[in-house]
N, CA and C of each residue as an Amber inpcrd file, in Angstrom:
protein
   447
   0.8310000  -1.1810000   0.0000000   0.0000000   0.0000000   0.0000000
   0.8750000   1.2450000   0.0000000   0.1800000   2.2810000  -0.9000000
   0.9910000   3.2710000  -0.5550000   0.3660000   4.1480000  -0.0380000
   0.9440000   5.4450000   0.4600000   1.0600000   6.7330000   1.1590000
  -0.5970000   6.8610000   1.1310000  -0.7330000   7.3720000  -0.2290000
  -1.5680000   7.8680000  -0.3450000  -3.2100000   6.5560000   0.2530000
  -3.0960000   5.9240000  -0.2490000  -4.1360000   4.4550000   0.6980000
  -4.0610000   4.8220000   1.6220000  -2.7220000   4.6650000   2.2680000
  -3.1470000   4.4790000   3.6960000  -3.6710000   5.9250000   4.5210000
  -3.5760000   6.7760000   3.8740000  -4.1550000   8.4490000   4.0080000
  -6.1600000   8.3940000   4.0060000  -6.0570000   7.5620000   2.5260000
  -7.3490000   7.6290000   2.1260000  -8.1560000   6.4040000   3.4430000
  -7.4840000   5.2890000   4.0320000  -8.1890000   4.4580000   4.5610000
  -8.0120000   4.9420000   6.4140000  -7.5000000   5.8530000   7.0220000
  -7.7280000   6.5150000   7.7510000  -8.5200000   7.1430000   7.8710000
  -8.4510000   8.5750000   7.0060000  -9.4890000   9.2380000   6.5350000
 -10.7180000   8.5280000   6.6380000 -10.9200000   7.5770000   6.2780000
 -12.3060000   6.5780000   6.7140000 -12.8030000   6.4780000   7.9610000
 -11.8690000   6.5650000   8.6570000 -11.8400000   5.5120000   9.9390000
 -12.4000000   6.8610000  10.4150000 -13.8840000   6.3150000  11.7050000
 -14.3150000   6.7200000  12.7230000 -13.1920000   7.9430000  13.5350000
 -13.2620000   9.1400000  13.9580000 -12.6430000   9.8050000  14.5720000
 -11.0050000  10.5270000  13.9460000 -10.6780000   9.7850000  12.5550000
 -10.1300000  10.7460000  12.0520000 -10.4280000  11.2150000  10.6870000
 -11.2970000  10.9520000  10.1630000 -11.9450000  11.9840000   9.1220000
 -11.7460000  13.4000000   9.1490000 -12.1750000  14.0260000  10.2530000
 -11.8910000  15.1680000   9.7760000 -10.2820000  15.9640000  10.2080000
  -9.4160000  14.8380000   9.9960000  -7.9870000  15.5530000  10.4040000
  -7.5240000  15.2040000   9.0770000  -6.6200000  16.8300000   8.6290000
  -6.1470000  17.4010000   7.7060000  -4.7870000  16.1670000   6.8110000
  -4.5460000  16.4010000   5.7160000  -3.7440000  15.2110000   5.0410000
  -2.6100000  15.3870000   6.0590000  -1.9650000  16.4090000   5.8050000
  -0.2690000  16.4770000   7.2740000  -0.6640000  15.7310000   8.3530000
  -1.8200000  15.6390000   9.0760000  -2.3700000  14.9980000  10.8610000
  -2.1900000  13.5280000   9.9460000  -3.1360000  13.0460000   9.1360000
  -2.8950000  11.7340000   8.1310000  -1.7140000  11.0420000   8.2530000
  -1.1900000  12.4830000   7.7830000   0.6400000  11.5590000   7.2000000
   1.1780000  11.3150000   8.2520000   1.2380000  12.2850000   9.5350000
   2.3100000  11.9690000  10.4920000   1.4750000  11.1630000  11.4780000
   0.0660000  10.6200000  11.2280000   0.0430000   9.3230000  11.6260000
   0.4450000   7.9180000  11.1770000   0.3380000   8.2870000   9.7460000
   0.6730000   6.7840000   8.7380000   1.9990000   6.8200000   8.9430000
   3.1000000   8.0560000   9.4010000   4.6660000   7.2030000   9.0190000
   4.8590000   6.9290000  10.4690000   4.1260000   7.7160000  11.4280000
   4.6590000   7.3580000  12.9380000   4.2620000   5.9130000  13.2230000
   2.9000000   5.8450000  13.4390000   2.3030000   4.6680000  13.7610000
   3.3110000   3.4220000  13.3520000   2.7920000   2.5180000  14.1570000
   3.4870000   0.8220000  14.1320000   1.9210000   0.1350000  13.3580000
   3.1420000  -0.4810000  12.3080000   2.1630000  -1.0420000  11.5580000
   2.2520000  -3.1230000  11.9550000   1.1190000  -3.6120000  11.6900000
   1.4170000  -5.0120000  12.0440000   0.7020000  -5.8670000  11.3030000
   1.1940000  -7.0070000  10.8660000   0.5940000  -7.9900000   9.7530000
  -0.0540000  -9.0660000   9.8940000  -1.3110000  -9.3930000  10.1850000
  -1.7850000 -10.5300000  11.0100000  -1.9280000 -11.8750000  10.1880000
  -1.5790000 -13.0800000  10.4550000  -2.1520000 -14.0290000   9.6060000
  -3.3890000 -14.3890000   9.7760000  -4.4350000 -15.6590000   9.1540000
  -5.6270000 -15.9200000  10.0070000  -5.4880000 -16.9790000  11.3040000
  -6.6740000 -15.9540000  12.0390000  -6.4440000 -17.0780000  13.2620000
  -5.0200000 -16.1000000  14.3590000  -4.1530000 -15.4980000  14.0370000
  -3.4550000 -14.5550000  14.7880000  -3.9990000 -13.8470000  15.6860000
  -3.3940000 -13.6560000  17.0560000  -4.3780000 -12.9200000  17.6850000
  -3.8850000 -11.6260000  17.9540000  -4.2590000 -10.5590000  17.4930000
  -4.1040000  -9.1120000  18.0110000  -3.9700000  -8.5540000  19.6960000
  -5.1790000  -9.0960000  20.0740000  -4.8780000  -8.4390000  21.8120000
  -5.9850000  -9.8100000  22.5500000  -5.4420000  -9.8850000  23.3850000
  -6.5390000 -10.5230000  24.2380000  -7.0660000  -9.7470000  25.1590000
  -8.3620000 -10.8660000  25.7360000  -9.2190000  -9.8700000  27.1590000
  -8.4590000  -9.7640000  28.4230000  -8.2670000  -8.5150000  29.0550000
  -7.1760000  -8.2770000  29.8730000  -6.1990000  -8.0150000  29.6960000
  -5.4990000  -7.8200000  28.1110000  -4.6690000  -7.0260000  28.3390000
  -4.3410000  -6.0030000  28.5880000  -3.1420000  -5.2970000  28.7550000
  -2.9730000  -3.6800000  28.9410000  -3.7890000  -2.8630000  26.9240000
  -4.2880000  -1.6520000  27.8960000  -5.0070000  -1.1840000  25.9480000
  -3.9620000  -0.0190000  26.2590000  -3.0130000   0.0950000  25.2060000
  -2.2810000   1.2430000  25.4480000  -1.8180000   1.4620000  24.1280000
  -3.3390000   1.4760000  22.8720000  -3.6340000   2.3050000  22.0530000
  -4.5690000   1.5730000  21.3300000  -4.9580000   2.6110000  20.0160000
  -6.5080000   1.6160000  19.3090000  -5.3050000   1.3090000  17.8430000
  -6.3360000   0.7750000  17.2300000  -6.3450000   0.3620000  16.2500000
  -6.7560000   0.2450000  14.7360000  -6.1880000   0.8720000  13.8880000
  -6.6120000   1.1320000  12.4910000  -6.8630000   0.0870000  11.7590000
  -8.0010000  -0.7760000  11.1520000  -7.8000000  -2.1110000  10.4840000
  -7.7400000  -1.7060000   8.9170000  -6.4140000  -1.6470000   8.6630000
  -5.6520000  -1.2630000   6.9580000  -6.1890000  -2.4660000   6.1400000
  -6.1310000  -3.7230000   6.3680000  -6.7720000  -4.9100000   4.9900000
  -7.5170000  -5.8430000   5.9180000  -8.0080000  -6.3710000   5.3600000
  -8.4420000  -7.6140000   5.9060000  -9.6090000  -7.4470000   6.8950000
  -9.8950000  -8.4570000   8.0970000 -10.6320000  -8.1080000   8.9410000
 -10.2970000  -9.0030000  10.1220000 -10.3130000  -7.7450000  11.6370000
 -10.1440000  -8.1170000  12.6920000 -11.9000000  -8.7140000  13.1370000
 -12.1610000  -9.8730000  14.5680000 -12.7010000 -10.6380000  15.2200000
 -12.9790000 -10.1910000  16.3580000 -13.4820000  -9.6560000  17.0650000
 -13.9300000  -9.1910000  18.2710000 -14.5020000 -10.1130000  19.2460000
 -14.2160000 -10.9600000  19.9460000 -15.4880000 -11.6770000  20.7210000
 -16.0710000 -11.2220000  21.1100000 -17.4530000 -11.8460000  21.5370000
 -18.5460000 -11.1760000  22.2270000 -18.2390000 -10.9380000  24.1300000
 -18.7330000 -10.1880000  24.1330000 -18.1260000  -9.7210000  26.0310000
 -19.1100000 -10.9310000  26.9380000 -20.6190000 -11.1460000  26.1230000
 -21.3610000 -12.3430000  26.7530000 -21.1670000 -12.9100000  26.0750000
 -22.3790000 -14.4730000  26.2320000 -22.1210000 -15.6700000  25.7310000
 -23.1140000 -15.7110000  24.9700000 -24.1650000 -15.0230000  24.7290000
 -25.1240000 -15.4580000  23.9200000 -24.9180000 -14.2380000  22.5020000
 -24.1690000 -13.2210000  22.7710000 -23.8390000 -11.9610000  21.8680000
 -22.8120000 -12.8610000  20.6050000 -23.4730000 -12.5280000  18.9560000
 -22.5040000 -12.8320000  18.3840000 -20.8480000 -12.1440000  18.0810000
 -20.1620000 -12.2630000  17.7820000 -19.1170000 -11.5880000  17.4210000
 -18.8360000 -10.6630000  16.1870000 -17.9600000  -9.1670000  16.7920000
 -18.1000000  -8.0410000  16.1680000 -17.1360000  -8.5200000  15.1390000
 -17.3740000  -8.4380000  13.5120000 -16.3550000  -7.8190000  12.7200000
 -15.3570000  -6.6100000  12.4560000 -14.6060000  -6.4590000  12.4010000
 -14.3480000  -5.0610000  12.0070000 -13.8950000  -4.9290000  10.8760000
 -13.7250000  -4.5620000  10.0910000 -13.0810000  -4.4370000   8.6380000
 -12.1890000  -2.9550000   8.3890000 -11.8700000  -2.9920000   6.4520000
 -10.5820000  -2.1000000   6.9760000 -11.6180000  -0.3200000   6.8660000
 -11.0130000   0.6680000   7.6760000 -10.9600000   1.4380000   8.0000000
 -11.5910000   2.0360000   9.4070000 -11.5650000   0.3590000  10.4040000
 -12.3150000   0.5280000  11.3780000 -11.3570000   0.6320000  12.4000000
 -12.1560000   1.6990000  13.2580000 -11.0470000   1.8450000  14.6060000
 -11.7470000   0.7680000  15.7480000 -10.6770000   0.2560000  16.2220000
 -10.7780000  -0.3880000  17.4940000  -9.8320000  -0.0220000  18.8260000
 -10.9840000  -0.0440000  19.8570000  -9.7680000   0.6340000  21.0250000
  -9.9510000   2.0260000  20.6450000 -10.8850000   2.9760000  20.5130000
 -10.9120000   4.3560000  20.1980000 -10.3810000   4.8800000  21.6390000
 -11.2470000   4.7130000  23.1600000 -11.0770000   4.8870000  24.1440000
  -9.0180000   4.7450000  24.6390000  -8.6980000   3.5800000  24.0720000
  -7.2540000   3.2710000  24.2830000  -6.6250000   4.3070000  23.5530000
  -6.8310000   5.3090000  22.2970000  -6.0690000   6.3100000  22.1760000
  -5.7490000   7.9470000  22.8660000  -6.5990000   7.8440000  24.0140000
  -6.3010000   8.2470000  25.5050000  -6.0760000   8.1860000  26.4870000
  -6.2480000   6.6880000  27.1140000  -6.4770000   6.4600000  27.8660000
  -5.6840000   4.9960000  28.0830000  -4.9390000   4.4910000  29.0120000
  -4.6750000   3.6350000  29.4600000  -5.7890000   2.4320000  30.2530000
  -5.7980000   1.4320000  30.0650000  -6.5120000   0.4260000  30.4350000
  -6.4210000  -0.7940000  30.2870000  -7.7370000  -1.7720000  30.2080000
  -7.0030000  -3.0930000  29.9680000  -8.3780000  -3.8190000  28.4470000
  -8.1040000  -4.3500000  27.6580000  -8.7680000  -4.5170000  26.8100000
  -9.6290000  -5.5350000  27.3680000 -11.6440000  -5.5280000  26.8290000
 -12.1210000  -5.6370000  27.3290000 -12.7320000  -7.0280000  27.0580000
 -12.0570000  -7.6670000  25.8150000 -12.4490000  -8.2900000  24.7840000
 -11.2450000  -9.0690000  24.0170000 -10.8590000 -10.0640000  23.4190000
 -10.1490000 -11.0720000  22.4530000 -10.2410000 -10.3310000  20.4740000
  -9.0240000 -10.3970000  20.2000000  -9.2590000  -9.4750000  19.1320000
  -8.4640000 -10.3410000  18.1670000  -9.1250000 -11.3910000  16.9570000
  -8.0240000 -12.2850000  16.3280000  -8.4240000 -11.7960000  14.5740000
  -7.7100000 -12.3130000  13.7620000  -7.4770000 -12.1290000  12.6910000
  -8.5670000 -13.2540000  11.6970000  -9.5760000 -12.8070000  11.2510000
  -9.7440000 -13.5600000  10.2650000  -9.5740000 -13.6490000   8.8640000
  -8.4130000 -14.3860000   8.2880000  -7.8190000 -14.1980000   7.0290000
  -6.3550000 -13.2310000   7.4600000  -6.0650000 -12.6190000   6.5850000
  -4.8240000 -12.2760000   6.4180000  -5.1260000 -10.7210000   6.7100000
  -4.3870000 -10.0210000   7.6880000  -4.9060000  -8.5240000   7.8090000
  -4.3370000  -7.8790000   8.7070000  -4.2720000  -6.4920000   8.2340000
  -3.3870000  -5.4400000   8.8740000  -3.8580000  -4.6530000   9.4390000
  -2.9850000  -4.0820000  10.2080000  -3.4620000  -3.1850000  11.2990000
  -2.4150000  -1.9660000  11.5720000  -2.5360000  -0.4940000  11.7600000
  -2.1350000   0.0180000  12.2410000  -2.4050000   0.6210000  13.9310000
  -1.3240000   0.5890000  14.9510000  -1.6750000   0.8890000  16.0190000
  -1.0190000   2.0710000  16.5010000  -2.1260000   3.2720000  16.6670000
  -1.8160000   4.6040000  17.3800000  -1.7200000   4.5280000  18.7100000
  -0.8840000   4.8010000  19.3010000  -0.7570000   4.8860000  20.9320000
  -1.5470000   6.1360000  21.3280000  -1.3340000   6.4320000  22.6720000
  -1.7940000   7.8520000  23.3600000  -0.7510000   8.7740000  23.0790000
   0.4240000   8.7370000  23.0160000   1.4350000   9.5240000  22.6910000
   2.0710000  10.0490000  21.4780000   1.4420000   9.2230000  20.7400000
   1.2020000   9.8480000  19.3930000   0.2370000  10.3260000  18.4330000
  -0.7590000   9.9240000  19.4420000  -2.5150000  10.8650000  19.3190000
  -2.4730000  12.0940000  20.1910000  -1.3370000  12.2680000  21.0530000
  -1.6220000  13.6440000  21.4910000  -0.2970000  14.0360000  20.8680000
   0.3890000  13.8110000  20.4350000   1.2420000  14.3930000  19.6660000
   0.8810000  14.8540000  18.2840000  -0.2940000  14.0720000  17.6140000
  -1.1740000  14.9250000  16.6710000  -2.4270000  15.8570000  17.0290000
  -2.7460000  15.8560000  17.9520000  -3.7690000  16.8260000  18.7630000
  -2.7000000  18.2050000  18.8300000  -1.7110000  18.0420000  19.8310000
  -0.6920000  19.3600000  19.7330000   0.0170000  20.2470000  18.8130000
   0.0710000  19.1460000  18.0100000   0.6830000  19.6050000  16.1760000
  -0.1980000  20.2600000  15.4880000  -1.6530000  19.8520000  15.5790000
  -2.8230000  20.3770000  14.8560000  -4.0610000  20.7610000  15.8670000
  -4.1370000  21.6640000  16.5730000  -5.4410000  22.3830000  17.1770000
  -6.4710000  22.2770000  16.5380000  -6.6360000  22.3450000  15.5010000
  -7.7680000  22.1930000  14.6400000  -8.1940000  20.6880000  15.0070000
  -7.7020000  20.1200000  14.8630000  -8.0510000  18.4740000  14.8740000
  -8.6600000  18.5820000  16.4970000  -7.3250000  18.9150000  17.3640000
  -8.3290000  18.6190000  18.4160000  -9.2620000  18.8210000  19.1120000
  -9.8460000  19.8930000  18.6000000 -11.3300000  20.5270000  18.7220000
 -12.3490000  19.6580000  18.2510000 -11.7020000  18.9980000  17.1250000
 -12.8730000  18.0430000  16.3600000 -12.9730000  17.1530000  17.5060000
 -11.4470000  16.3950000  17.6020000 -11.8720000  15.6190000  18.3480000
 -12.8580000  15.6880000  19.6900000 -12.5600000  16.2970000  20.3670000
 -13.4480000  17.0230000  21.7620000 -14.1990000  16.8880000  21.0990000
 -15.1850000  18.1140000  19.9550000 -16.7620000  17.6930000  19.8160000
 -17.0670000  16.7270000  19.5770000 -16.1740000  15.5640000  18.7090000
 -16.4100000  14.4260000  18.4200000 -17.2460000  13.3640000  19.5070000
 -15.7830000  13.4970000  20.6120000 -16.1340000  12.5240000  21.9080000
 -17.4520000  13.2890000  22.4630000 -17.5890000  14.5890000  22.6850000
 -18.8280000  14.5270000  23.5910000 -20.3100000  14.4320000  22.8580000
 -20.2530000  14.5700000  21.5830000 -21.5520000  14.1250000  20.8100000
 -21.3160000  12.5550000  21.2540000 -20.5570000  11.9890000  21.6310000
 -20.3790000  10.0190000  21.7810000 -20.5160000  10.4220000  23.0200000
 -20.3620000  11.0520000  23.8880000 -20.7560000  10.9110000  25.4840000
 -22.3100000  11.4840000  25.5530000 -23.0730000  11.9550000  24.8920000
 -24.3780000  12.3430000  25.4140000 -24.9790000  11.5100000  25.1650000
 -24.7300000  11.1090000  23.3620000 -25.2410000   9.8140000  23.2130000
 -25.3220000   8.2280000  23.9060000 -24.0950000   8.3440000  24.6870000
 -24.2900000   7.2790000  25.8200000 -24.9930000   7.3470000  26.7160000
 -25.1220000   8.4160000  27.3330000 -25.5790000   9.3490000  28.6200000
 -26.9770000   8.7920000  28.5200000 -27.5750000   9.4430000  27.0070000
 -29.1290000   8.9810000  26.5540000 -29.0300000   7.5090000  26.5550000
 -28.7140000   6.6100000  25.9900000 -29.2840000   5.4590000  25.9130000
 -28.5690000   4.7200000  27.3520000 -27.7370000   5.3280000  28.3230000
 -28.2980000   4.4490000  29.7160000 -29.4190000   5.3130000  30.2110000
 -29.7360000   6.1840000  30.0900000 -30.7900000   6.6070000  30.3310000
 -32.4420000   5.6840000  29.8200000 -32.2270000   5.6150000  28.6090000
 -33.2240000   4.6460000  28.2790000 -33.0030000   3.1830000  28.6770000
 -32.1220000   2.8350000  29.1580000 -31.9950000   1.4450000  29.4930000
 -32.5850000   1.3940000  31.6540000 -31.8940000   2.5230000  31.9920000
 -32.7230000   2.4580000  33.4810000 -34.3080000   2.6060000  32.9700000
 -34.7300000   3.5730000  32.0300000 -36.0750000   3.4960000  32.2540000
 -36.8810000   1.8600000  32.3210000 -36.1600000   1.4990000  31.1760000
 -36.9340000   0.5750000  31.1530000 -36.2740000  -0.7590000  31.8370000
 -35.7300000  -0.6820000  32.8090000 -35.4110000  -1.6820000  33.9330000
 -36.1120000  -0.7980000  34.8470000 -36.5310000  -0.0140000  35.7150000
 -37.6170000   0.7310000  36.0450000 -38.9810000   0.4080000  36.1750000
 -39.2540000  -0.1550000  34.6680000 -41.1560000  -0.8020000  34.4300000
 -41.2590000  -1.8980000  34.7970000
């Protein structure tokens, strides 16, 4: 893949769309890139999350957190671990490779090293996250109601 792909398949991805081609680039050359075979496993449940994840080809496996929930796909331009590109923690979930597929992984230190480089971006980001925090806010809200009736 080149430059420009991996610009355009960011650009896709949830939460950096609206950062400028330069925020792009000096994520695509910083970032650690990684090559999964099928059946490879990316992160397991409990590990340390100390960053998310760009899925560049192929498609990552999510298990389900219950037992009766099927399992999340992700495919390429999907972020996983959005929360882990701030935040330190422990992953919540098993994350394996089905088929052959890549991944780029942004840490916290190089997501705020593109937040600081570009102000613009990180404004997005902020409105970004708190339109995703009200929207949570609301639907536990609708979920007490109706454990409530």
């Amino acid at each position: 893949m080149g430059l420009d792909d991996d610009i355009a398949i960011l650009a896709d991805a949830p939460l950096f769309g609206f950062l400028d081609r330069d925020a792009l680039r000096l994520l695509t050359f910083a970032a650690e890139r990684r090559e999964l075979a099928d059946g490879d496993l990316l992160f397991a449940r409990g590990d340390p999350a100390d960053g998310g994840f760009v899925v560049m080809s192929g498609t990552i496996r999510l298990a389900p957190r219950v037992a009766e929930a099927e399992p999340v796909r992700a495919g390429r331009s999907a972020l996983i671990g959005q929360l882990a590109l701030f935040v330190r923690g422990t992953r919540p979930t098993e994350a394996r490779a089905e088929g052959a597929a890549e991944v780029m992984r942004i840490t916290p230190t190089l997501m705020r090293r593109v937040l600081e480089e570009f102000p613009a971006a990180a404004q997005s980001v902020y409105d970004t996250l708190a339109i995703d925090l009200v929207d949570l806010v609301a639907d536990l809200d609708r979920v007490r109601v109706l454990l409530e009736d």
